[in-house]
């Protein structure tokens, strides 16, 4: 088990940041390796909702555990490589939003992969995905 934290400032209001973060149709724009999202039950921004995120042929069933729009989202996810929970806060800061994300992995294999994904800012790392997300939201906020 491991805990990994990433944070960034996004020059856009929390409502916009939260709406983009919870738009499952857009996950593949910023989450490395995502090819599609299927099996949706409910809305991504409602507790109890479920969906499956696909990384090629590998499925990652996900359940929404807690939501406070537009401030907080907690999910549980899992597949053979990475399993655990993600806790995200969207806090107003100046003229934008401070997005804080904490991953808590479950199991030995997930701990190893969580550690690998926590290193650096390459596409597919926790930091790299967060920065890709920031760029998307800020570009849209400017237009």
Coordinates of N, CA, C and O in Angstrom, one line a residue:
X1 N 0.8 -1.2 0.0 CA 0.0 0.0 0.0 C 0.9 1.2 0.0 O 1.9 1.3 0.7
X2 N 0.5 2.2 -0.8 CA 1.2 3.5 -0.9 C 0.3 4.6 -1.0 O -0.8 4.5 -1.5
X3 N 0.8 5.8 -0.6 CA 0.0 7.0 -0.7 C 0.8 8.0 -1.6 O 2.0 8.2 -1.3
X4 N 0.2 8.6 -2.6 CA 0.9 9.5 -3.5 C 0.0 10.7 -3.7 O -1.2 10.6 -3.9
X5 N 0.7 11.9 -3.5 CA -0.1 13.2 -3.6 C 0.5 14.0 -4.8 O 1.7 14.1 -4.9
X6 N -0.4 14.6 -5.5 CA 0.0 15.6 -6.6 C -0.9 16.8 -6.5 O -2.1 16.7 -6.0
X7 N -0.4 17.9 -6.9 CA -1.2 19.2 -6.8 C -0.8 20.1 -7.9 O 0.4 20.1 -8.3
X8 N -1.7 20.9 -8.4 CA -1.4 21.9 -9.3 C -2.4 23.1 -9.2 O -3.5 22.9 -8.7
X9 N -2.0 24.2 -9.7 CA -2.9 25.4 -9.8 C -3.4 25.5 -11.2 O -2.7 25.3 -12.1
X10 N -4.7 25.6 -11.3 CA -5.4 25.7 -12.7 C -6.1 27.1 -12.8 O -6.9 27.4 -11.9
X11 N -5.7 27.8 -13.8 CA -6.3 29.2 -14.0 C -7.7 29.1 -14.6 O -7.9 29.4 -15.8
X12 N -8.6 28.6 -13.8 CA -10.0 28.4 -14.2 C -10.8 28.2 -12.9 O -10.3 27.7 -11.9
X13 N -12.1 28.6 -12.9 CA -12.9 28.4 -11.7 C -13.2 26.9 -11.3 O -13.2 26.1 -12.2
X14 N -13.4 26.7 -10.1 CA -13.6 25.3 -9.6 C -14.7 24.6 -10.4 O -14.6 23.4 -10.6
X15 N -15.8 25.3 -10.7 CA -16.9 24.7 -11.4 C -16.5 24.1 -12.7 O -16.9 23.0 -13.1
X16 N -15.7 24.9 -13.5 CA -15.2 24.4 -14.8 C -14.2 23.2 -14.6 O -14.2 22.3 -15.3
X17 N -13.3 23.3 -13.6 CA -12.3 22.3 -13.4 C -13.0 21.0 -13.0 O -12.8 19.9 -13.5
X18 N -14.0 21.1 -12.1 CA -14.7 19.9 -11.6 C -15.5 19.3 -12.8 O -15.5 18.1 -13.0
X19 N -16.2 20.1 -13.6 CA -17.0 19.6 -14.7 C -16.1 18.9 -15.7 O -16.5 17.8 -16.3
X20 N -14.9 19.4 -16.0 CA -14.0 18.7 -17.0 C -13.5 17.4 -16.3 O -13.5 16.4 -17.0
X21 N -13.1 17.4 -15.1 CA -12.6 16.3 -14.4 C -13.6 15.1 -14.4 O -13.3 13.9 -14.5
X22 N -14.9 15.4 -14.3 CA -15.9 14.4 -14.2 C -16.6 14.1 -15.5 O -17.6 13.3 -15.6
X23 N -16.1 14.5 -16.6 CA -16.6 14.2 -17.9 C -15.9 13.0 -18.5 O -14.8 13.0 -19.1
X24 N -16.5 11.8 -18.2 CA -15.9 10.5 -18.6 C -15.5 10.4 -20.1 O -14.6 9.7 -20.5
X25 N -16.3 11.1 -20.9 CA -16.0 11.1 -22.4 C -14.6 11.7 -22.7 O -14.1 11.5 -23.8
X26 N -14.1 12.5 -21.8 CA -12.8 13.2 -22.0 C -11.6 12.6 -21.3 O -10.5 13.1 -21.4
X27 N -11.8 11.5 -20.5 CA -10.7 10.9 -19.8 C -9.5 10.6 -20.7 O -8.4 10.8 -20.3
X28 N -9.8 10.1 -21.9 CA -8.7 9.7 -22.7 C -7.8 10.9 -23.2 O -6.7 10.7 -23.7
X29 N -8.3 12.1 -23.0 CA -7.5 13.3 -23.4 C -6.4 13.5 -22.4 O -5.4 14.1 -22.8
X30 N -6.5 13.1 -21.2 CA -5.5 13.4 -20.2 C -5.0 12.2 -19.3 O -4.0 12.3 -18.7
X31 N -5.7 11.1 -19.3 CA -5.3 10.0 -18.5 C -4.6 9.0 -19.5 O -5.2 8.5 -20.4
X32 N -3.3 8.8 -19.3 CA -2.5 8.0 -20.1 C -3.0 6.6 -20.4 O -3.3 5.9 -19.4
X33 N -3.1 6.2 -21.6 CA -3.5 4.8 -22.0 C -5.0 4.6 -22.0 O -5.4 3.5 -22.5
X34 N -5.8 5.5 -21.6 CA -7.3 5.3 -21.7 C -7.8 5.2 -23.1 O -7.4 6.1 -23.9
X35 N -8.5 4.1 -23.4 CA -9.0 4.0 -24.8 C -10.5 4.2 -24.8 O -11.1 4.6 -25.9
X36 N -11.2 4.0 -23.7 CA -12.7 4.2 -23.7 C -13.2 4.0 -22.2 O -12.5 3.5 -21.4
X37 N -14.5 4.5 -22.1 CA -15.2 4.3 -20.8 C -16.5 3.6 -21.1 O -17.2 4.1 -22.0
X38 N -16.8 2.5 -20.4 CA -18.0 1.8 -20.7 C -18.8 1.5 -19.4 O -18.3 1.9 -18.3
X39 N -19.9 0.8 -19.5 CA -20.6 0.2 -18.4 C -21.0 1.3 -17.4 O -21.0 1.1 -16.2
X40 N -21.5 2.4 -17.9 CA -21.8 3.5 -17.0 C -23.2 3.3 -16.3 O -24.1 3.0 -17.0
X41 N -23.2 3.5 -15.0 CA -24.4 3.4 -14.2 C -24.4 4.7 -13.4 O -23.6 4.8 -12.5
X42 N -25.3 5.6 -13.7 CA -25.3 6.9 -13.0 C -24.3 7.8 -13.6 O -23.6 7.6 -14.6
X43 N -24.3 9.0 -13.0 CA -23.4 10.1 -13.5 C -22.1 10.1 -12.7 O -22.1 9.8 -11.5
X44 N -21.0 10.4 -13.3 CA -19.7 10.4 -12.7 C -19.7 11.3 -11.4 O -18.9 11.1 -10.5
X45 N -20.5 12.2 -11.4 CA -20.5 13.2 -10.2 C -21.6 12.8 -9.2 O -22.0 13.7 -8.4
X46 N -22.0 11.5 -9.1 CA -23.0 11.1 -8.1 C -22.4 9.9 -7.3 O -22.0 8.9 -8.0
X47 N -22.5 9.9 -6.0 CA -22.0 8.8 -5.2 C -22.8 7.5 -5.6 O -24.0 7.6 -5.9
X48 N -22.1 6.4 -5.7 CA -22.8 5.1 -6.0 C -22.7 4.8 -7.5 O -22.9 3.7 -7.9
X49 N -22.3 5.8 -8.3 CA -22.2 5.6 -9.7 C -21.0 4.7 -10.0 O -20.1 4.6 -9.2
X50 N -21.1 4.0 -11.2 CA -20.0 3.1 -11.6 C -19.8 3.2 -13.0 O -20.7 3.6 -13.8
X51 N -18.5 2.9 -13.4 CA -18.1 2.9 -14.8 C -16.9 2.1 -14.9 O -16.2 1.8 -13.9
X52 N -16.5 1.7 -16.2 CA -15.3 1.0 -16.4 C -14.4 1.8 -17.3 O -14.8 2.2 -18.4
X53 N -13.2 2.0 -16.9 CA -12.2 2.7 -17.7 C -11.3 1.6 -18.3 O -10.8 0.7 -17.6
X54 N -11.1 1.7 -19.6 CA -10.3 0.7 -20.4 C -9.0 1.3 -20.8 O -8.9 2.4 -21.3
X55 N -8.0 0.5 -20.5 CA -6.6 0.8 -20.9 C -6.3 -0.4 -21.9 O -5.8 -1.4 -21.5
X56 N -6.6 -0.1 -23.2 CA -6.5 -1.2 -24.2 C -7.5 -2.3 -23.8 O -8.7 -2.1 -23.7
X57 N -7.0 -3.5 -23.6 CA -7.8 -4.6 -23.2 C -8.0 -4.8 -21.7 O -8.7 -5.7 -21.2
X58 N -7.3 -3.9 -20.9 CA -7.4 -4.0 -19.4 C -8.5 -3.1 -18.9 O -8.4 -1.9 -19.1
X59 N -9.4 -3.7 -18.2 CA -10.5 -3.0 -17.6 C -10.2 -2.5 -16.2 O -9.5 -3.2 -15.4
X60 N -10.7 -1.3 -15.8 CA -10.5 -0.8 -14.4 C -11.9 -0.3 -14.0 O -12.3 0.8 -14.2
X61 N -12.7 -1.3 -13.3 CA -14.0 -0.9 -12.8 C -13.8 0.2 -11.7 O -12.8 0.2 -10.9
X62 N -14.6 1.2 -11.8 CA -14.5 2.4 -10.9 C -15.9 2.7 -10.2 O -16.9 2.6 -10.9
X63 N -15.8 3.0 -9.0 CA -17.0 3.4 -8.2 C -16.8 4.8 -7.6 O -15.8 5.0 -7.0
X64 N -17.8 5.6 -7.7 CA -17.8 6.9 -7.1 C -18.2 6.8 -5.7 O -19.4 6.3 -5.4
X65 N -17.4 7.1 -4.7 CA -17.6 6.9 -3.3 C -18.2 8.2 -2.6 O -19.1 8.1 -1.8
X66 N -17.8 9.3 -3.0 CA -18.2 10.6 -2.4 C -18.1 11.7 -3.4 O -17.1 11.8 -4.2
X67 N -19.0 12.7 -3.3 CA -19.0 13.8 -4.2 C -19.5 15.0 -3.4 O -20.6 14.9 -2.7
X68 N -18.9 16.2 -3.5 CA -19.4 17.4 -3.1 C -19.1 18.4 -4.2 O -18.0 18.9 -4.3
X69 N -20.0 18.6 -5.1 CA -19.8 19.4 -6.3 C -19.7 20.9 -5.9 O -20.5 21.4 -5.1
X70 N -18.8 21.6 -6.3 CA -17.6 21.3 -7.2 C -16.3 21.3 -6.4 O -15.3 21.7 -6.8
X71 N -16.4 20.7 -5.1 CA -15.2 20.7 -4.2 C -14.5 19.4 -4.1 O -13.3 19.5 -3.7
X72 N -15.1 18.3 -4.2 CA -14.5 17.0 -3.8 C -15.1 15.9 -4.6 O -16.3 15.8 -4.9
X73 N -14.2 14.9 -4.9 CA -14.6 13.6 -5.6 C -13.7 12.5 -5.1 O -12.5 12.7 -5.1
X74 N -14.3 11.4 -4.6 CA -13.5 10.3 -4.2 C -14.0 9.0 -4.9 O -15.2 8.8 -5.0
X75 N -13.1 8.3 -5.5 CA -13.4 7.1 -6.3 C -12.6 5.9 -5.8 O -11.5 6.1 -5.3
X76 N -13.1 4.7 -6.1 CA -12.3 3.5 -5.9 C -12.2 2.9 -7.3 O -13.1 2.8 -8.1
X77 N -11.0 2.4 -7.6 CA -10.7 1.9 -8.9 C -9.8 0.6 -8.8 O -9.3 0.4 -7.7
X78 N -9.8 -0.2 -9.8 CA -8.9 -1.3 -9.7 C -8.8 -2.2 -10.9 O -9.8 -2.4 -11.6
X79 N -7.6 -2.7 -11.2 CA -7.3 -3.7 -12.2 C -6.1 -4.4 -11.7 O -5.6 -4.3 -10.6
X80 N -5.5 -5.3 -12.6 CA -4.4 -6.1 -12.2 C -3.1 -5.3 -11.9 O -2.3 -5.8 -11.1
X81 N -3.0 -4.1 -12.4 CA -1.8 -3.3 -12.2 C -2.0 -2.2 -11.1 O -1.1 -2.1 -10.3
X82 N -3.1 -1.6 -11.1 CA -3.3 -0.5 -10.2 C -4.7 -0.5 -9.5 O -5.7 -0.5 -10.2
X83 N -4.7 -0.6 -8.2 CA -5.9 -0.7 -7.5 C -5.9 0.2 -6.3 O -4.8 0.3 -5.6
X84 N -7.0 0.9 -6.0 CA -7.0 1.7 -4.8 C -8.0 2.8 -4.8 O -9.1 2.5 -5.4
X85 N -7.8 3.9 -4.3 CA -8.7 5.0 -4.2 C -8.0 6.3 -4.6 O -6.8 6.5 -4.4
X86 N -8.8 7.2 -5.2 CA -8.4 8.5 -5.6 C -9.3 9.5 -4.9 O -10.5 9.4 -4.9
X87 N -8.7 10.5 -4.2 CA -9.4 11.5 -3.5 C -8.9 12.9 -4.1 O -7.7 13.2 -4.0
X88 N -9.9 13.6 -4.6 CA -9.5 14.9 -5.3 C -10.3 16.0 -4.7 O -11.5 15.9 -4.5
X89 N -9.6 17.2 -4.4 CA -10.3 18.4 -4.0 C -10.0 19.5 -5.0 O -9.0 19.5 -5.6
X90 N -11.0 20.3 -5.1 CA -11.0 21.5 -6.1 C -11.2 22.7 -5.2 O -12.3 23.1 -4.9
X91 N -10.1 23.4 -4.8 CA -10.3 24.5 -3.9 C -10.1 25.9 -4.6 O -9.1 26.0 -5.3
X92 N -11.0 26.8 -4.4 CA -10.7 28.1 -4.9 C -9.4 28.7 -4.4 O -9.1 28.6 -3.2
X93 N -8.7 29.3 -5.3 CA -7.4 30.0 -5.0 C -7.2 31.1 -5.9 O -7.0 30.9 -7.1
X94 N -7.3 32.3 -5.4 CA -7.1 33.5 -6.2 C -8.1 33.5 -7.4 O -9.3 33.3 -7.2
X95 N -7.6 33.6 -8.6 CA -8.4 33.6 -9.8 C -8.5 32.2 -10.4 O -8.8 32.1 -11.6
X96 N -8.3 31.2 -9.6 CA -8.4 29.8 -10.2 C -8.7 28.8 -9.2 O -9.4 29.0 -8.2
X97 N -8.1 27.6 -9.4 CA -8.4 26.4 -8.6 C -7.2 25.7 -8.2 O -6.3 25.4 -9.1
X98 N -7.0 25.3 -7.0 CA -6.0 24.4 -6.5 C -6.6 23.0 -6.5 O -7.5 22.7 -5.8
X99 N -6.0 22.1 -7.4 CA -6.5 20.8 -7.5 C -5.5 19.9 -6.8 O -4.3 19.9 -7.1
X100 N -5.9 19.2 -5.8 CA -5.1 18.3 -5.0 C -5.6 16.9 -5.2 O -6.8 16.6 -5.0
X101 N -4.7 15.9 -5.6 CA -5.2 14.6 -5.7 C -4.3 13.6 -4.9 O -3.1 13.8 -4.9
X102 N -4.9 12.7 -4.2 CA -4.2 11.7 -3.4 C -4.6 10.3 -3.9 O -5.8 10.0 -4.0
X103 N -3.7 9.5 -4.2 CA -3.9 8.1 -4.6 C -3.5 7.3 -3.4 O -2.4 7.5 -2.9
X104 N -4.3 6.3 -3.0 CA -3.9 5.3 -2.0 C -4.0 4.0 -2.7 O -5.1 3.6 -3.1
X105 N -2.9 3.3 -2.9 CA -3.0 2.0 -3.6 C -3.2 0.9 -2.6 O -2.9 1.0 -1.4
X106 N -3.7 -0.2 -3.2 CA -4.0 -1.4 -2.4 C -3.3 -2.6 -3.0 O -3.5 -2.9 -4.2
X107 N -2.5 -3.3 -2.2 CA -1.8 -4.5 -2.6 C -0.4 -4.3 -3.1 O 0.0 -3.1 -3.3
X108 N 0.3 -5.3 -3.1 CA 1.8 -5.3 -3.4 C 2.0 -4.8 -4.8 O 2.8 -3.9 -5.0
X109 N 1.4 -5.4 -5.8 CA 1.6 -5.0 -7.2 C 1.2 -3.6 -7.4 O 1.9 -2.8 -8.1
X110 N 0.0 -3.2 -6.9 CA -0.4 -1.8 -7.1 C 0.6 -0.8 -6.4 O 0.8 0.3 -6.9
X111 N 1.2 -1.3 -5.3 CA 2.1 -0.4 -4.6 C 3.4 -0.2 -5.5 O 3.9 1.0 -5.5
X112 N 3.8 -1.2 -6.2 CA 5.0 -1.1 -7.1 C 4.6 -0.1 -8.2 O 5.4 0.8 -8.5
X113 N 3.5 -0.4 -8.9 CA 3.1 0.5 -10.0 C 2.8 1.9 -9.6 O 3.1 2.8 -10.3
X114 N 2.1 2.0 -8.4 CA 1.9 3.4 -7.9 C 3.2 4.1 -7.7 O 3.2 5.3 -8.1
X115 N 4.2 3.5 -7.2 CA 5.5 4.1 -7.0 C 6.1 4.5 -8.4 O 6.6 5.7 -8.5
X116 N 6.0 3.7 -9.4 CA 6.5 4.0 -10.7 C 5.7 5.2 -11.3 O 6.3 6.1 -11.9
X117 N 4.4 5.2 -11.2 CA 3.6 6.3 -11.7 C 3.8 7.6 -10.9 O 3.4 8.7 -11.4
X118 N 4.3 7.5 -9.7 CA 4.5 8.7 -8.9 C 5.8 9.4 -9.2 O 6.0 10.6 -8.8
X119 N 6.7 8.8 -10.0 CA 8.0 9.4 -10.3 C 7.9 10.2 -11.6 O 7.4 9.7 -12.6
X120 N 8.5 11.3 -11.6 CA 8.6 12.1 -12.8 C 7.3 12.7 -13.2 O 6.3 12.7 -12.6
X121 N 7.4 13.3 -14.5 CA 6.2 14.0 -15.0 C 6.0 13.5 -16.5 O 5.4 14.2 -17.3
X122 N 6.3 12.3 -16.8 CA 6.1 11.7 -18.1 C 4.6 11.5 -18.3 O 3.9 11.3 -17.4
X123 N 4.3 11.4 -19.6 CA 2.9 11.1 -19.9 C 2.5 9.7 -19.3 O 3.2 8.7 -19.6
X124 N 1.5 9.7 -18.5 CA 1.1 8.4 -17.9 C 1.4 8.4 -16.4 O 0.9 7.7 -15.6
X125 N 2.3 9.3 -16.0 CA 2.6 9.5 -14.5 C 1.5 10.3 -13.9 O 0.8 11.0 -14.6
X126 N 1.4 10.2 -12.6 CA 0.3 11.0 -11.9 C 0.5 12.5 -12.2 O -0.4 13.2 -12.5
X127 N 1.8 13.0 -12.1 CA 2.1 14.4 -12.3 C 1.8 14.7 -13.8 O 1.3 15.8 -14.1
X128 N 2.3 13.9 -14.7 CA 2.1 14.1 -16.1 C 0.6 14.2 -16.5 O 0.2 15.1 -17.3
X129 N -0.2 13.3 -16.0 CA -1.6 13.4 -16.3 C -2.3 14.7 -15.7 O -3.1 15.3 -16.4
X130 N -1.9 15.0 -14.5 CA -2.4 16.2 -13.9 C -2.0 17.5 -14.7 O -2.9 18.4 -14.9
X131 N -0.8 17.5 -15.2 CA -0.4 18.7 -16.0 C -1.1 18.7 -17.4 O -1.4 19.8 -17.9
X132 N -1.3 17.5 -18.0 CA -2.0 17.5 -19.2 C -3.5 18.0 -19.0 O -4.0 18.8 -19.8
X133 N -4.1 17.6 -17.9 CA -5.4 18.1 -17.5 C -5.4 19.6 -17.4 O -6.3 20.3 -17.9
X134 N -4.4 20.1 -16.6 CA -4.4 21.6 -16.4 C -4.3 22.3 -17.7 O -5.0 23.3 -17.9
X135 N -3.5 21.8 -18.6 CA -3.3 22.5 -19.9 C -4.6 22.5 -20.7 O -5.0 23.5 -21.3
X136 N -5.4 21.4 -20.7 CA -6.7 21.4 -21.4 C -7.6 22.4 -20.8 O -8.3 23.2 -21.5
X137 N -7.8 22.4 -19.5 CA -8.8 23.3 -18.8 C -8.4 24.7 -19.0 O -9.2 25.6 -19.3
X138 N -7.1 25.1 -18.9 CA -6.7 26.5 -19.1 C -6.8 26.9 -20.5 O -7.3 28.0 -20.7
X139 N -6.6 26.1 -21.5 CA -6.8 26.4 -22.9 C -8.2 26.7 -23.1 O -8.6 27.7 -23.8
X140 N -9.1 25.9 -22.6 CA -10.6 26.1 -22.8 C -11.0 27.4 -22.0 O -12.0 28.0 -22.5
X141 N -10.5 27.6 -20.9 CA -10.9 28.8 -20.1 C -10.5 30.1 -20.8 O -11.2 31.1 -20.7
X142 N -9.4 30.1 -21.6 CA -8.9 31.3 -22.3 C -9.8 31.5 -23.5 O -9.9 32.7 -24.0
X143 N -10.4 30.5 -24.1 CA -11.2 30.7 -25.3 C -12.6 31.0 -25.1 O -13.1 31.1 -24.0

